[in-house]
mmCIF file of C-alpha atoms in Angstrom:
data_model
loop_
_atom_site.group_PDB
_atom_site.id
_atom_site.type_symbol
_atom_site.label_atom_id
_atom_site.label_comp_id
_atom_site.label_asym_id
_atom_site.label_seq_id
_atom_site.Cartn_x
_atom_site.Cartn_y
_atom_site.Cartn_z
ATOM 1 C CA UNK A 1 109.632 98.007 128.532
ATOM 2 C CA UNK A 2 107.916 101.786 128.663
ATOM 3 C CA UNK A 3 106.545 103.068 125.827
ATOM 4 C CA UNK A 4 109.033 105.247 124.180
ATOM 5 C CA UNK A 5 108.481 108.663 123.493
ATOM 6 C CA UNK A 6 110.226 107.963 119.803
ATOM 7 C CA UNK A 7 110.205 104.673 117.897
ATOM 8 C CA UNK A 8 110.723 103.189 114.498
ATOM 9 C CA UNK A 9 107.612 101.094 113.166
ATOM 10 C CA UNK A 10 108.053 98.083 111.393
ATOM 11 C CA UNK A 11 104.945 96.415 109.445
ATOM 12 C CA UNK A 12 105.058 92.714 108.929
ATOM 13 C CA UNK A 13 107.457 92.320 111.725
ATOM 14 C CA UNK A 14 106.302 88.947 112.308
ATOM 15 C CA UNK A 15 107.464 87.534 108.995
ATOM 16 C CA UNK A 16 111.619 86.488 108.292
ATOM 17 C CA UNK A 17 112.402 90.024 107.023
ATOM 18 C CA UNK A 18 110.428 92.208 109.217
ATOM 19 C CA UNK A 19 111.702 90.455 112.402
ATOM 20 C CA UNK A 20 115.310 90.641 111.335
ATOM 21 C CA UNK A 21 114.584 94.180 110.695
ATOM 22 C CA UNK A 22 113.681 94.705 114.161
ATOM 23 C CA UNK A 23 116.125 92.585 115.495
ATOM 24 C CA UNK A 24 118.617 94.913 113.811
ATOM 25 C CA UNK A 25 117.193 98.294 114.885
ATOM 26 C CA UNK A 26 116.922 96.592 118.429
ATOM 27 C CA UNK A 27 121.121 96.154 118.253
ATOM 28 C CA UNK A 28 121.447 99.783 117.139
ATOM 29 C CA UNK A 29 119.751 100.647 120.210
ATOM 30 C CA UNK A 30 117.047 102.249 118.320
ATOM 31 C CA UNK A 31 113.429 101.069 120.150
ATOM 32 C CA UNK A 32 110.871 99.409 117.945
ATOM 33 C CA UNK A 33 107.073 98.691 117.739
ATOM 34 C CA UNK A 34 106.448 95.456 115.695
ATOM 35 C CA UNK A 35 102.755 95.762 113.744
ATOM 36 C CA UNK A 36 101.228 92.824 113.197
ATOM 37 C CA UNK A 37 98.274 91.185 112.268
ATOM 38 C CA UNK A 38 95.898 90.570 114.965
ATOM 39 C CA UNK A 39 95.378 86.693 116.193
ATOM 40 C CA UNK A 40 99.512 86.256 115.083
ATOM 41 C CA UNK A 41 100.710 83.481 117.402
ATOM 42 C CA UNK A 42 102.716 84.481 120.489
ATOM 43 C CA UNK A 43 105.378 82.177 119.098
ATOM 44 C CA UNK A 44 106.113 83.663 116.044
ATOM 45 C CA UNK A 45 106.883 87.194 118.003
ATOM 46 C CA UNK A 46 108.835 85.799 121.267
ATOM 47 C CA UNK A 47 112.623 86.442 119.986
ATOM 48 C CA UNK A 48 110.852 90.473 119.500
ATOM 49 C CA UNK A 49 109.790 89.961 122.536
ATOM 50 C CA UNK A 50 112.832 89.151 124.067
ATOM 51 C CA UNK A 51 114.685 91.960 122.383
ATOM 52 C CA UNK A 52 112.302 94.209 124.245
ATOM 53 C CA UNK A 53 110.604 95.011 120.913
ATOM 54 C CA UNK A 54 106.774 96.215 121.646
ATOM 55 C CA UNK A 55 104.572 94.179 119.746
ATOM 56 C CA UNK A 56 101.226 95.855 118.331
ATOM 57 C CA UNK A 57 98.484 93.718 116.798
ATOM 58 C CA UNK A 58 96.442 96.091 114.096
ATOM 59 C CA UNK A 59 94.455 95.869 111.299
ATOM 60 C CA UNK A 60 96.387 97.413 108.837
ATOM 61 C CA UNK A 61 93.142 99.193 107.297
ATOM 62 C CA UNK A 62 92.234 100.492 110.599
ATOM 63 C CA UNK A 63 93.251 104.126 109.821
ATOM 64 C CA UNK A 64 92.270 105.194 113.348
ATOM 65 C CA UNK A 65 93.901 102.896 115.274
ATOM 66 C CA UNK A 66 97.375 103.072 113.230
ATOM 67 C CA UNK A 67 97.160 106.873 113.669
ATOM 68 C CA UNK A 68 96.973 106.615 117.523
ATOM 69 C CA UNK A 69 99.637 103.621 117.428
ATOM 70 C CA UNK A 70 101.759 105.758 114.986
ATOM 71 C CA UNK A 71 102.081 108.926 117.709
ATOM 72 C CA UNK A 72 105.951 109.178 118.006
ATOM 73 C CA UNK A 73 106.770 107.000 115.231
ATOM 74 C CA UNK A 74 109.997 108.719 113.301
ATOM 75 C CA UNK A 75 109.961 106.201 110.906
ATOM 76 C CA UNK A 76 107.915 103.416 109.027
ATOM 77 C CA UNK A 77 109.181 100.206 107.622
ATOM 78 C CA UNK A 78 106.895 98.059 105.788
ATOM 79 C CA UNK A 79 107.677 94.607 105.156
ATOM 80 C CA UNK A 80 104.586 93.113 104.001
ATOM 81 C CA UNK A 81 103.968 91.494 100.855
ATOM 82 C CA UNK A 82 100.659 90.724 99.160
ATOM 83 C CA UNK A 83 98.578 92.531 96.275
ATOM 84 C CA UNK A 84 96.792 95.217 95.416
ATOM 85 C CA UNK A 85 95.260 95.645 98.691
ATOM 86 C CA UNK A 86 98.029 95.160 100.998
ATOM 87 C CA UNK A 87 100.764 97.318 98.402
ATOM 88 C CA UNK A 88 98.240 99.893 97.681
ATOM 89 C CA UNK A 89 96.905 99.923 100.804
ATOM 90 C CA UNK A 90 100.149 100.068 102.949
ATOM 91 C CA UNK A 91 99.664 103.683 102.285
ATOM 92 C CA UNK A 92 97.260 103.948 104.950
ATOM 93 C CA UNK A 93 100.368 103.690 107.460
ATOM 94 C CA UNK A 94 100.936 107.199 106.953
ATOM 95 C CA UNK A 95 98.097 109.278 105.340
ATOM 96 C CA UNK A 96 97.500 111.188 109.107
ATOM 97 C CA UNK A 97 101.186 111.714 109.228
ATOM 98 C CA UNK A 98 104.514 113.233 107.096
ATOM 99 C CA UNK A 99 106.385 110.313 108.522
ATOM 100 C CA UNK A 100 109.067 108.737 106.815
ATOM 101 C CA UNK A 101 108.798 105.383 105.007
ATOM 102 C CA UNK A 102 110.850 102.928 103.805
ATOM 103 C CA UNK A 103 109.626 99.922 101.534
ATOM 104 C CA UNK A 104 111.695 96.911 100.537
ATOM 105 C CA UNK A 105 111.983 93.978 98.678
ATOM 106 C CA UNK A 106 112.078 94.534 95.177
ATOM 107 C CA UNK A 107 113.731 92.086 92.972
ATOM 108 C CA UNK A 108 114.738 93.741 89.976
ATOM 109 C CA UNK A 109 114.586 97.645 89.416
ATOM 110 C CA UNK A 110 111.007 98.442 88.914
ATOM 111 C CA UNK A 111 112.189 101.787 87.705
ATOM 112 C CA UNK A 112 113.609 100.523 84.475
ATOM 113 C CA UNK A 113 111.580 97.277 83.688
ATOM 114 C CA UNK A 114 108.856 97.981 81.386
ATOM 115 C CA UNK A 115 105.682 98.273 82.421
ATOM 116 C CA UNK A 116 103.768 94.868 82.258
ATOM 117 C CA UNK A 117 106.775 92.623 82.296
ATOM 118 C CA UNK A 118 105.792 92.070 86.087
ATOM 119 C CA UNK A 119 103.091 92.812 87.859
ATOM 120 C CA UNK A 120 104.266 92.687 91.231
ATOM 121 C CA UNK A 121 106.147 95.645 89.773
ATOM 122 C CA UNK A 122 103.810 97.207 88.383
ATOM 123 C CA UNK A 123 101.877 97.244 91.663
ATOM 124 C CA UNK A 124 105.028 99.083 93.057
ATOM 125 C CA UNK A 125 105.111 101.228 90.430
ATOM 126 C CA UNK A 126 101.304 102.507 91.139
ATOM 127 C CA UNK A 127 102.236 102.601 94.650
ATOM 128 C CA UNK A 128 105.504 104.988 94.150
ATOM 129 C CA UNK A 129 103.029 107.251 92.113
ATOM 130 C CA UNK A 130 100.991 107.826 94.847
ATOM 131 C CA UNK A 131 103.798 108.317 97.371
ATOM 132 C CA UNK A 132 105.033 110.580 94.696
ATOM 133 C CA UNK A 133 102.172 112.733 94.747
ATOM 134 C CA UNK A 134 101.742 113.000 99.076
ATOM 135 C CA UNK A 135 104.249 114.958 101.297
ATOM 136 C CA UNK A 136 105.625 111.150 102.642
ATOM 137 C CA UNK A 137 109.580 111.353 103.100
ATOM 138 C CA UNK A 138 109.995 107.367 101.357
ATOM 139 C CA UNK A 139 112.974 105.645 100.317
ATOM 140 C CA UNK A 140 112.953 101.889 98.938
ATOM 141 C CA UNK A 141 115.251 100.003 99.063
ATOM 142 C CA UNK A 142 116.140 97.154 95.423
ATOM 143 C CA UNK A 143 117.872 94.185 96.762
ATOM 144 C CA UNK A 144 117.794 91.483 93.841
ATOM 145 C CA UNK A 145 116.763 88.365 94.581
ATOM 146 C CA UNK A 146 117.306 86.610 97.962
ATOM 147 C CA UNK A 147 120.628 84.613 97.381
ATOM 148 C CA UNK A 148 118.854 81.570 99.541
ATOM 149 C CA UNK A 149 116.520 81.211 96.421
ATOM 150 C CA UNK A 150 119.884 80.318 94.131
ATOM 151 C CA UNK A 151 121.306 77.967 97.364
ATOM 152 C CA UNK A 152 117.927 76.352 97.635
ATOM 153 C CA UNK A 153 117.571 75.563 94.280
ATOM 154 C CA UNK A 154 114.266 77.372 94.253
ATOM 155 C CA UNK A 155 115.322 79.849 91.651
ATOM 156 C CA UNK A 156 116.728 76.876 89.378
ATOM 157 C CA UNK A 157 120.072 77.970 88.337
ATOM 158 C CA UNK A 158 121.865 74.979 89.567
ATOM 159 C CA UNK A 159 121.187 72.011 88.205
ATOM 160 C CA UNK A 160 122.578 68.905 90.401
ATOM 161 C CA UNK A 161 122.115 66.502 88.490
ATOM 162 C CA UNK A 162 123.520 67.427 85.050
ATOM 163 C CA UNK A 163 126.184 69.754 86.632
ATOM 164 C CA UNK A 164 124.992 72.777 84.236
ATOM 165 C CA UNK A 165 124.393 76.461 85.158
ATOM 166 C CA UNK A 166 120.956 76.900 83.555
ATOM 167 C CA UNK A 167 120.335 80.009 82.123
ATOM 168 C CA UNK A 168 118.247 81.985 79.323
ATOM 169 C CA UNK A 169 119.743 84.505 77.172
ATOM 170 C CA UNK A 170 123.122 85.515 77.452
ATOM 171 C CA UNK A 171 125.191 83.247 79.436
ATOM 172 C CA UNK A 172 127.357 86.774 80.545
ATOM 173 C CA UNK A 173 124.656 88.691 81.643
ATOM 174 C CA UNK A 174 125.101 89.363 85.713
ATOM 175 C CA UNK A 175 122.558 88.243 88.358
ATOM 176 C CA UNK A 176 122.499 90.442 91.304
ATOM 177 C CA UNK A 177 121.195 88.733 94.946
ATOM 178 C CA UNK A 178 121.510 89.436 98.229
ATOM 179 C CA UNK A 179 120.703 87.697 101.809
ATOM 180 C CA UNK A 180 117.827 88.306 103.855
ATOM 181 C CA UNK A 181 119.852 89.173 106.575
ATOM 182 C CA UNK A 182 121.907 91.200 105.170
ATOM 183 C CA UNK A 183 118.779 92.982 103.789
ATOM 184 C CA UNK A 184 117.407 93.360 106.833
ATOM 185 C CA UNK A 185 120.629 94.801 108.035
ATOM 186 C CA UNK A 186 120.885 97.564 105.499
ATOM 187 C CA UNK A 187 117.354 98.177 105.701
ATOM 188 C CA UNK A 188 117.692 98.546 109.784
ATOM 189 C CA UNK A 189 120.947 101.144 108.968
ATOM 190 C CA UNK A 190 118.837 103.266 106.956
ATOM 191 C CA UNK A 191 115.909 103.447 109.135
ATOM 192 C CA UNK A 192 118.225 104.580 111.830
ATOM 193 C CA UNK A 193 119.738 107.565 109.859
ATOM 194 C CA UNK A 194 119.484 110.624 110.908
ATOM 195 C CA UNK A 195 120.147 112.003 107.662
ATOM 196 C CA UNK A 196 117.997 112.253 104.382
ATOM 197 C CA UNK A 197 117.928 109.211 102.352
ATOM 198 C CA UNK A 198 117.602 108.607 98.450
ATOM 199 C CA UNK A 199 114.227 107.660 97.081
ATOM 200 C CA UNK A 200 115.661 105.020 96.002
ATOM 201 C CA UNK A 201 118.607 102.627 97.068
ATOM 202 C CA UNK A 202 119.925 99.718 95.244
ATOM 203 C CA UNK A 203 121.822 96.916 96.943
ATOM 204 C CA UNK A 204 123.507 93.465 95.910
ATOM 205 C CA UNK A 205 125.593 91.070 98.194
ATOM 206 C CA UNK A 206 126.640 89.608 95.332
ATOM 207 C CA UNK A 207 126.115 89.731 91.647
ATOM 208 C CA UNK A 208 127.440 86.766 88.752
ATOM 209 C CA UNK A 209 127.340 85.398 85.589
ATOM 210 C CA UNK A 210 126.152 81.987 84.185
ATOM 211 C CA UNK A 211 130.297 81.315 83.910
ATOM 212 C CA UNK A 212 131.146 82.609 86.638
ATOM 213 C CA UNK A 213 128.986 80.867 88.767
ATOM 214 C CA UNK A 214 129.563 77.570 86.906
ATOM 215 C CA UNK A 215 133.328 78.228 87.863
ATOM 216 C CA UNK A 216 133.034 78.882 91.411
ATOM 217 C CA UNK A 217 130.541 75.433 91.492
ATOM 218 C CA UNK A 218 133.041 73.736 90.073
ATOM 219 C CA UNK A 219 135.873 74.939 92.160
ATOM 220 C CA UNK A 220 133.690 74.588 95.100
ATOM 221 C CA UNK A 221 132.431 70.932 94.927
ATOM 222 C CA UNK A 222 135.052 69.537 92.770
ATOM 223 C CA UNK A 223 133.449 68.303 89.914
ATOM 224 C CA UNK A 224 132.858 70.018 86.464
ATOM 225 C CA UNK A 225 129.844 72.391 85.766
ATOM 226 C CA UNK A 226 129.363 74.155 82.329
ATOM 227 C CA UNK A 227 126.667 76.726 81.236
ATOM 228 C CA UNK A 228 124.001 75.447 79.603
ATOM 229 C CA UNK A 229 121.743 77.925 77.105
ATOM 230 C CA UNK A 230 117.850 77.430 78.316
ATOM 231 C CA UNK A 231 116.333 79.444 75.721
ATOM 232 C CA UNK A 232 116.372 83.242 74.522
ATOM 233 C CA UNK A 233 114.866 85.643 76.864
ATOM 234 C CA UNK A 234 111.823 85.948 73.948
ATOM 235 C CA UNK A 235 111.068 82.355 74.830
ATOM 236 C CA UNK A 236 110.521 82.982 77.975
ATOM 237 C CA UNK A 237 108.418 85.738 77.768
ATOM 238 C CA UNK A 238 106.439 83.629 75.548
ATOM 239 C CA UNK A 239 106.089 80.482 77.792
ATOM 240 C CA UNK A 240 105.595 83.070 80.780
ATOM 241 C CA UNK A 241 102.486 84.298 79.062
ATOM 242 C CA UNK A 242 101.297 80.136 78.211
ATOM 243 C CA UNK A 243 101.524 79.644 82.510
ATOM 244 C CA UNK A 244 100.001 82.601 83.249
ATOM 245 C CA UNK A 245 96.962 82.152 80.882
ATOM 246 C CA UNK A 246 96.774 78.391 81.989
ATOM 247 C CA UNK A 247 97.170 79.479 86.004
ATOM 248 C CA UNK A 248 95.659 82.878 86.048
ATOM 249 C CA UNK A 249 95.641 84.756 89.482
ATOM 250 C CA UNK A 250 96.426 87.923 88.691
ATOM 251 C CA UNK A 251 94.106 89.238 91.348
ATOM 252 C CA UNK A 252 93.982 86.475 94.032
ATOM 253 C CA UNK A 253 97.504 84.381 93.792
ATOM 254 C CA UNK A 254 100.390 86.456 95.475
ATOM 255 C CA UNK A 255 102.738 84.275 94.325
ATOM 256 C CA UNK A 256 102.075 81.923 91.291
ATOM 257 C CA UNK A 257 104.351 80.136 89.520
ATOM 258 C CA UNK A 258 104.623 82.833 86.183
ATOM 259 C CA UNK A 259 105.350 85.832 89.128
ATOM 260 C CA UNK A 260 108.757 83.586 89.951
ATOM 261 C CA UNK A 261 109.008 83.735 85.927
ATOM 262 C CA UNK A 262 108.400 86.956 86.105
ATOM 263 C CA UNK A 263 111.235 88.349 88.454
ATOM 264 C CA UNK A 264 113.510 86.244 86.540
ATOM 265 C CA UNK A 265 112.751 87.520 82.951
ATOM 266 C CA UNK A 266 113.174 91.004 84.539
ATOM 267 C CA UNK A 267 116.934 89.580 86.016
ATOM 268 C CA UNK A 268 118.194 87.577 82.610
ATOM 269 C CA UNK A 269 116.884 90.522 79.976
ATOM 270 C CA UNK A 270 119.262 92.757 82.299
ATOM 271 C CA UNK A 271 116.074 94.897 82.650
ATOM 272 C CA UNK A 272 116.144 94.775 86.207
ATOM 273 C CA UNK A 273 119.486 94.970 86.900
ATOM 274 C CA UNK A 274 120.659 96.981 89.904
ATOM 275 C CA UNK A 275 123.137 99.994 88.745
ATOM 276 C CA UNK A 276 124.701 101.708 90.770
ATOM 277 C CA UNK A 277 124.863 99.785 94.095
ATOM 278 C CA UNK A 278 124.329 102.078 97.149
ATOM 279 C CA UNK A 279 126.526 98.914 99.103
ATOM 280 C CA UNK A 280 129.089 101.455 100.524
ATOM 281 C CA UNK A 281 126.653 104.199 102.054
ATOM 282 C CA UNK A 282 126.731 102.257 105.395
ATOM 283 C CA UNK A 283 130.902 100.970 105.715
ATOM 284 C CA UNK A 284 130.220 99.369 108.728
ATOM 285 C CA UNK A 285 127.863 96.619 107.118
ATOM 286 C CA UNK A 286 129.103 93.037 105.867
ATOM 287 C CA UNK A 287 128.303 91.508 102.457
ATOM 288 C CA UNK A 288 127.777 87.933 102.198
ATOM 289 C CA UNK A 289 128.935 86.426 99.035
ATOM 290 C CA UNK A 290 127.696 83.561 96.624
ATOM 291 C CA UNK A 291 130.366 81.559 97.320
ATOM 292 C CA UNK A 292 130.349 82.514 101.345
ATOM 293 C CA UNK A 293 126.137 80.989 100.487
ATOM 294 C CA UNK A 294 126.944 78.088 98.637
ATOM 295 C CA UNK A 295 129.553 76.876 101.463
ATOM 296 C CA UNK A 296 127.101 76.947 104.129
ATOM 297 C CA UNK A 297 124.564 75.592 102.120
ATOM 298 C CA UNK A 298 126.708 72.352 101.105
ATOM 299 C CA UNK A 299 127.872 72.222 104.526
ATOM 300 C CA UNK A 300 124.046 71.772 105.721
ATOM 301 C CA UNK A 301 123.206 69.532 103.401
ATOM 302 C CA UNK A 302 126.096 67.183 104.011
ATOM 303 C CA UNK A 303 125.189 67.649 107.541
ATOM 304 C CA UNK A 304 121.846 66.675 106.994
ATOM 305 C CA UNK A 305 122.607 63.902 104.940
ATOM 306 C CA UNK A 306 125.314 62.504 107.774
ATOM 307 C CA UNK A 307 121.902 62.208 110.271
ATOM 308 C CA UNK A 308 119.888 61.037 107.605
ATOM 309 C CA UNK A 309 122.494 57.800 107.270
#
């Protein structure tokens, strides 16, 4: 493929999120320069590859080099995740240029969770200030948690074995998640517009409640599952703030156990919850539910389990 005269950019293309990203600009016909790390593994950028997606290994502190990569880029989409030095330093993209930028990934609503309560937030938050203060066109973009968390049983919500819908606080309060390709979708659609977009949009395949997702369980698998009260959101803060004492990592550990805690204090206090939902701005996009999830993900593992015998 020749380089094109006008591309979008997408950083940490060779993770889940940034490929689908690409994947999706690729079926919108839009071309696409991947920018990864250098030394990533031919293997892990091959389906790009095959989408005639240009792959680009750079250091992303090499402010030279991105500027000359960067020549013709319309738009930036960072996908990476780290700390300080990667969400801080991101920035770098697009200090030689007024291009425009669009972040992702954020859990819960940074913009109305109190400062503290999360530091991966709070990292976001420093970094919006700066973007704040340049002449970067940005737009992020809130998604809630990835719905393959709840499916997984990672975020632990579903409790198998004692059929109960754990939850803190209030057993109404609603949960918002979305999938990672559907993320990637949206976030694809608004890289491609030719239009000026929010500073900030908010989407949720799905949102729930403790009941209501103890009701669709139920009606799902056939057997009976029932709320059940963890603790008060104050608890939680509390036993957040044991972990991360014992742990630590606030400076080296991307992702310790009291950052999960974290994200979810920020969900269950209704802190972070994502109001309103920008779902509608591109009609042509699909929404995949909780219960559209929890099928496949039953399906799978009674698939697996059939091998497995």
């Amino acid at each position: 493929m020749s380089t094109p005269s006008t591309f979008v950019a997408v950083a940490g293309a060779a993770g889940n999120l940034g490929s689908l990203i690409a994947l999706n600009l690729r079926k919108r016909n839009i071309a696409v320069k991947a920018l990864v790390r250098p030394g990533t593994t031919a293997s892990r950028t091959q389906t790009l590859r095959d989408a005639d997606v240009i792959i680009i290994e750079v250091d992303m502190k090499d402010v030279p080099a991105l500027t000359e990569i960067l020549q013709g880029a319309t738009t930036v989409v960072s996908a990476l995740q780290g700390l300080r030095d990667v969400i801080l330093g991101v920035r770098k993209l697009f200090e030689s240029k007024g291009q425009s930028f669009h972040s992702l990934r954020l859990l819960a609503d940074f913009t109305k969770c109190a400062p503290g309560s999360n530091r991966n937030l709070d990292l976001r938050r420093e970094f919006h200030t700066k973007l704040d203060a340049s002449d970067i066109q940005w737009t992020s973009i809130l998604n809630g948690a990835f719905m393959g968390l709840v499916t997984s049983g990672q975020i632990p919500l579903i409790n198998e074995k004692w059929q109960k819908i754990m939850y803190f606080g209030s057993a109404d309060q609603k949960l918002d998640v979305t999938t990672v390709p559907d993320t990637a979708a949206y976030t694809a659609a608004v890289a491609a517009d030719p239009n000026p977009t929010p500073k900030i949009l908010r989407i949720a395949g799905d949102s729930f409640t403790a009941h209501a997702l103890a009701a669709l369980v139920t009606r799902l698998r056939g057997e009976t599952y029932a709320p059940m009260w963890t603790g008060s959101v104050g608890f939680l803060r509390m036993f957040i703030s044991i972990v991360k004492l014992v742990i630590g990592g606030v400076e080296t550990k991307p992702m310790p156990p009291w950052q999960g805690m974290q994200y979810l204090e920020n969900m269950v206090s209704g802190k972070g919850k994502l109001d309103p939902l920008d779902n509608d701005r591109y009609p042509e996009l699909a929404w995949t539910t909780i219960e559209m999830a929890l099928k496949d993900a039953d399906a799978e593992k009674a698939a697996t389990k059939s091998k497995s015998t």
